[in-house]
């Protein structure tokens, strides 16, 4: 009898074990498929960054999803409803920036508001019935206050005096046309103001992305401008890689990555306080391997010691040039800083060959004349202007649209 009972107990236990195995193997087959692993351009940060081998957030996320999806141990023989597939984490949508053509015209209201004293002020003064010495002095003061600079101011006033004399009686339209012409001469309409982003040629004759270095003192809007420029390029159909070489400011690196993420551009970053030149080098390397059109490098802008800055920026450029030429070095200047901006321009020009200027915060100052002064100082054209904190408030600089906004048409 005891033997029979023992045999029954063993049989029940064995049956239980077998059915458990069946359930467990069935459950395993019901495991949800892993989330998609193909890298998505909508979520560049999920990819490992160059120079970083730490686990990415997406790896972590994937593991968590798999763990959550595992069957619990209290399995029963009852068939369960199929486990629903986990929803893939929603990636932020990639933005499509607005086209850049005619942007300055669209931002015209902002420009004419801030530069009102310069343009309209000059017109009002020139329209006075008697253009006596005091009036000419006022015209001169208006130009100087707008940071046009002493030499260009004197040249302009001289030309205006001559032409007004020849004109005799002046209608408002004639005056406006005359002032427009003279301001355009002062700013220059011949210069090549395009940002050079064409492919370069590497040391072995291979094509490499266009490389743009963005330099300037911290606070001028350098990182913001790099981000906005990425949008300008994406809007124009180019693929972009960003290099966060301002490694001394963690905030700047994150800020740049946020800009990149918004338009699907990968951001290459290095360790905090790491070597900016190596980040710059890695970003071009990444651009080459991705087959990107353009690599934009945001650099550090500490002006504590001039020598330190010289060493650093010079090195960044030299190291990048191991891959091929740097097509453009853009100096970012804050238009509200006036003469200080010119001092900065001088210092930077000693360190690297500046090929273009970006004048930021023109929306917040009446000192648009700095465009003339800085072009004279550096002998390079203003190529872009910042007209606000909005993502698309960076416009290609077009002298005609600028002057029209100043004096109305
Ligand atoms: P960085 O230290 O030179 O990299 O400067 P940031 O890019 O961090 O910019 C400094 C501040 O200037 C930020 O608050 C920007 O939003 C602001 N800024 C940049 N460009 C413009 C512009 O064209 N107009 C205005 N109003 N603000 C700007």
PDB file of C-alpha atoms and ligand atoms in Angstrom, residues 110 215-228 246 249 251-252 255 259 298-299 301 332-334 336 358-365 385-390 393-394, ligand 1:
ATOM      1  CA  UNK A 110      12.776  93.055 -36.647  1.00  0.00           C
ATOM      2  CA  UNK A 215      34.949  80.674 -33.328  1.00  0.00           C
ATOM      3  CA  UNK A 216      34.209  83.552 -30.979  1.00  0.00           C
ATOM      4  CA  UNK A 217      34.135  84.657 -27.369  1.00  0.00           C
ATOM      5  CA  UNK A 218      31.719  82.877 -25.020  1.00  0.00           C
ATOM      6  CA  UNK A 219      28.389  84.630 -24.768  1.00  0.00           C
ATOM      7  CA  UNK A 220      28.443  86.031 -28.295  1.00  0.00           C
ATOM      8  CA  UNK A 221      26.012  83.344 -29.433  1.00  0.00           C
ATOM      9  CA  UNK A 222      28.571  80.947 -30.892  1.00  0.00           C
ATOM     10  CA  UNK A 223      26.888  77.678 -29.933  1.00  0.00           C
ATOM     11  CA  UNK A 224      23.427  78.995 -30.803  1.00  0.00           C
ATOM     12  CA  UNK A 225      24.771  80.125 -34.158  1.00  0.00           C
ATOM     13  CA  UNK A 226      26.354  76.719 -34.826  1.00  0.00           C
ATOM     14  CA  UNK A 227      22.984  75.109 -34.092  1.00  0.00           C
ATOM     15  CA  UNK A 228      21.097  77.590 -36.241  1.00  0.00           C
ATOM     16  CA  UNK A 246      33.812  73.551 -26.614  1.00  0.00           C
ATOM     17  CA  UNK A 249      31.514  74.057 -21.083  1.00  0.00           C
ATOM     18  CA  UNK A 251      26.284  73.122 -21.053  1.00  0.00           C
ATOM     19  CA  UNK A 252      27.527  74.114 -24.503  1.00  0.00           C
ATOM     20  CA  UNK A 255      23.072  72.661 -25.948  1.00  0.00           C
ATOM     21  CA  UNK A 259      20.182  71.583 -31.699  1.00  0.00           C
ATOM     22  CA  UNK A 298      31.820  74.659 -32.284  1.00  0.00           C
ATOM     23  CA  UNK A 299      35.023  75.748 -30.520  1.00  0.00           C
ATOM     24  CA  UNK A 301      35.845  80.764 -26.628  1.00  0.00           C
ATOM     25  CA  UNK A 332      30.786  85.134 -34.233  1.00  0.00           C
ATOM     26  CA  UNK A 333      30.505  88.685 -32.895  1.00  0.00           C
ATOM     27  CA  UNK A 334      27.808  90.125 -30.673  1.00  0.00           C
ATOM     28  CA  UNK A 336      25.651  94.827 -28.993  1.00  0.00           C
ATOM     29  CA  UNK A 358      28.414  86.222 -38.154  1.00  0.00           C
ATOM     30  CA  UNK A 359      26.923  89.220 -36.416  1.00  0.00           C
ATOM     31  CA  UNK A 360      24.490  88.141 -33.724  1.00  0.00           C
ATOM     32  CA  UNK A 361      21.844  90.019 -31.716  1.00  0.00           C
ATOM     33  CA  UNK A 362      21.223  92.637 -34.384  1.00  0.00           C
ATOM     34  CA  UNK A 363      17.625  92.513 -33.204  1.00  0.00           C
ATOM     35  CA  UNK A 364      18.661  93.960 -29.864  1.00  0.00           C
ATOM     36  CA  UNK A 365      20.782  96.925 -30.858  1.00  0.00           C
ATOM     37  CA  UNK A 385      23.246  87.833 -39.140  1.00  0.00           C
ATOM     38  CA  UNK A 386      21.416  86.743 -36.002  1.00  0.00           C
ATOM     39  CA  UNK A 387      18.076  88.424 -35.518  1.00  0.00           C
ATOM     40  CA  UNK A 388      16.585  86.702 -32.497  1.00  0.00           C
ATOM     41  CA  UNK A 389      16.630  83.711 -30.212  1.00  0.00           C
ATOM     42  CA  UNK A 390      14.294  81.649 -32.367  1.00  0.00           C
ATOM     43  CA  UNK A 393      16.418  83.601 -36.680  1.00  0.00           C
ATOM     44  CA  UNK A 394      19.717  83.370 -38.522  1.00  0.00           C
TER      45      UNK A 394
HETATM   46  P1  LIG B   1      28.164  81.155 -26.670  1.00  0.00           P
HETATM   47  O1  LIG B   1      28.658  81.196 -25.257  1.00  0.00           O
HETATM   48  O2  LIG B   1      28.905  82.116 -27.524  1.00  0.00           O
HETATM   49  O3  LIG B   1      28.138  79.794 -27.246  1.00  0.00           O
HETATM   50  O4  LIG B   1      26.698  81.749 -26.608  1.00  0.00           O
HETATM   51  P2  LIG B   1      25.275  81.031 -26.708  1.00  0.00           P
HETATM   52  O5  LIG B   1      25.117  80.389 -28.028  1.00  0.00           O
HETATM   53  O6  LIG B   1      25.084  80.180 -25.511  1.00  0.00           O
HETATM   54  O7  LIG B   1      24.296  82.299 -26.686  1.00  0.00           O
HETATM   55  C1  LIG B   1      24.254  83.225 -25.636  1.00  0.00           C
HETATM   56  C2  LIG B   1      22.883  83.867 -25.600  1.00  0.00           C
HETATM   57  O8  LIG B   1      22.709  84.707 -26.740  1.00  0.00           O
HETATM   58  C3  LIG B   1      21.745  82.879 -25.643  1.00  0.00           C
HETATM   59  O9  LIG B   1      20.763  83.278 -24.718  1.00  0.00           O
HETATM   60  C4  LIG B   1      21.203  83.001 -27.066  1.00  0.00           C
HETATM   61  O10 LIG B   1      19.833  82.693 -27.163  1.00  0.00           O
HETATM   62  C5  LIG B   1      21.449  84.463 -27.334  1.00  0.00           C
HETATM   63  N1  LIG B   1      21.509  84.764 -28.771  1.00  0.00           N
HETATM   64  C6  LIG B   1      22.293  84.186 -29.708  1.00  0.00           C
HETATM   65  N2  LIG B   1      22.079  84.754 -30.919  1.00  0.00           N
HETATM   66  C7  LIG B   1      21.129  85.711 -30.748  1.00  0.00           C
HETATM   67  C8  LIG B   1      20.485  86.657 -31.630  1.00  0.00           C
HETATM   68  O11 LIG B   1      20.749  86.753 -32.833  1.00  0.00           O
HETATM   69  N3  LIG B   1      19.564  87.478 -31.064  1.00  0.00           N
HETATM   70  C9  LIG B   1      19.262  87.432 -29.741  1.00  0.00           C
HETATM   71  N4  LIG B   1      18.358  88.283 -29.267  1.00  0.00           N
HETATM   72  N5  LIG B   1      19.850  86.571 -28.893  1.00  0.00           N
HETATM   73  C10 LIG B   1      20.761  85.720 -29.381  1.00  0.00           C
END
